[in-house]
Amino acid sequence: MFFLDRLDLDRRFRLLRQELRERGIDEELRGWSYDRSPVQPIPSSISFGVGELASRYCPTLRDIWLKRVKRIRPPPNLKMVRGIAYHEVVHSTTELVKKILYDMKRPSGSNLINRLFSVQKQVAGEAVTKAELAIAPLSQDQRSKLLSECLSLFRFLSVQAASKLDLAISKYPHSSIDGLINVAIPPVTERKVDGSLVGLSRELSVDIYTPFNAIADLKTGEVRKFHPYTAAGYALAIEAEENVPVDFGFIIYLRFEEDSEVPSFRLRYFVVGDELRREFLEIRDEAYEIVASGRDPGKPPRCPDYCPYYPVCAGERIEAYAERAGDVLRG
């Protein structure tokens, strides 16, 4: 992505490669070992999204039971809407940059940024509207604030893209448009992956797939210790589908500090190693058992109040929520 520094990534991944050489990754835990335990999924028509399994707010997986068995959606909140809106801005900006560059006869950073800024309100507005439609409408004040943040994020990404483009043109003045895009905008956003071989959805969407054999996941909330599970799930799916190793992951935390118009980014790097893979596969298998049996795994000794299902479990209004939800299930 435009805001990722290539030199910084090179340094980070050099350290991770050293860690990988020392620790290695067990072949039995690679996605291409989908025909044998522990990667082989339980024979079933049930398939899970990576986020569904990786978002371990609830350690007992009661959220899986509530969603899949009781068919209850988590009560909507502003964080959910914000997360979808930010993701949409990042994805839309990447697509728009590529589209504009392919349409340019004489590419330059200044021309690119002028084209991008001419549609900034449209992109930000569509991102917020899409997020509201997916989750719930916002109040006027909430929508105004989120729209302002999406505009700031779009402008930031546009400036970074224009800068990366000019640097690429300066370094490779005779490159084709396709070559410039590959240098200036290397990651693929929302890369589609068929995870069915490892018991996951047939149409997974990886936030960012980089040329470092790495999965990048964009997060817009607080730092949580279970976030690396997402990279483990996508790594297994890509290895199963394409038979190529995915060794590294990193989490990109995006947020706006109070009264700042510039987003801040924090990166967390790691090897998608044996322990992470085993734990993800154990979560997958336990989720299968819960859904297949229909059993309530119960609440954990202490429910975190940041869990999306906290209002449901705290009030034990499960039947009321289930009745309201009917047969509609988004996910």
XYZ file of N, CA and C in Angstrom, residues 30 43 68 76 79-80 83 90 94 101 108 123 127 140 166 188 195 212 243 263 288 291 315 326:
72
model
N 1.316 -26.717 6.623
C 1.158 -25.898 5.421
C -0.212 -26.188 4.807
N -15.070 -33.544 7.322
C -16.028 -33.585 6.211
C -17.359 -32.957 6.624
N -24.209 -18.829 14.136
C -24.529 -19.951 13.242
C -25.713 -20.802 13.702
N -25.406 -3.736 16.108
C -24.539 -2.807 15.377
C -23.937 -1.748 16.288
N -18.097 1.272 15.701
C -16.811 0.674 15.316
C -16.958 -0.193 14.071
N -18.044 -0.948 14.005
C -18.269 -1.796 12.827
C -18.422 -0.948 11.567
N -15.064 0.582 10.575
C -14.147 -0.391 9.995
C -14.448 -0.661 8.535
N -9.750 2.486 1.409
C -8.446 1.932 0.996
C -8.588 1.157 -0.301
N -7.130 2.405 -4.117
C -6.194 1.581 -4.882
C -6.717 1.313 -6.287
N -4.290 5.780 -13.820
C -2.968 5.637 -14.437
C -3.056 4.942 -15.795
N 1.932 11.530 -14.164
C 2.748 12.299 -13.218
C 1.988 12.360 -11.905
N -15.972 9.484 -3.320
C -15.399 8.252 -2.773
C -15.701 8.125 -1.284
N -18.241 5.360 0.535
C -17.695 4.451 1.557
C -18.565 4.460 2.810
N -26.572 11.963 12.653
C -26.015 13.003 11.797
C -24.599 13.370 12.224
N 5.700 9.493 -8.723
C 6.786 10.355 -9.202
C 8.157 9.732 -8.945
N -1.738 -6.220 -3.766
C -3.072 -6.472 -4.292
C -4.047 -6.375 -3.129
N -10.907 -20.882 -0.107
C -10.402 -21.569 1.084
C -11.072 -22.897 1.362
N 6.148 -10.013 -0.718
C 7.089 -10.590 0.244
C 6.617 -11.956 0.745
N -0.336 -23.610 -3.787
C 0.860 -24.404 -3.501
C 2.120 -23.542 -3.403
N -4.133 10.288 9.261
C -4.258 8.998 9.948
C -2.907 8.504 10.449
N -16.506 -26.141 14.093
C -17.269 -27.189 13.413
C -18.123 -27.974 14.403
N -21.156 -25.976 15.813
C -22.247 -25.792 14.855
C -22.934 -27.122 14.551
N -27.136 -9.546 28.783
C -28.556 -9.484 29.132
C -29.268 -10.799 28.972
N -34.786 -13.245 12.706
C -35.466 -14.069 11.729
C -34.472 -14.945 10.977
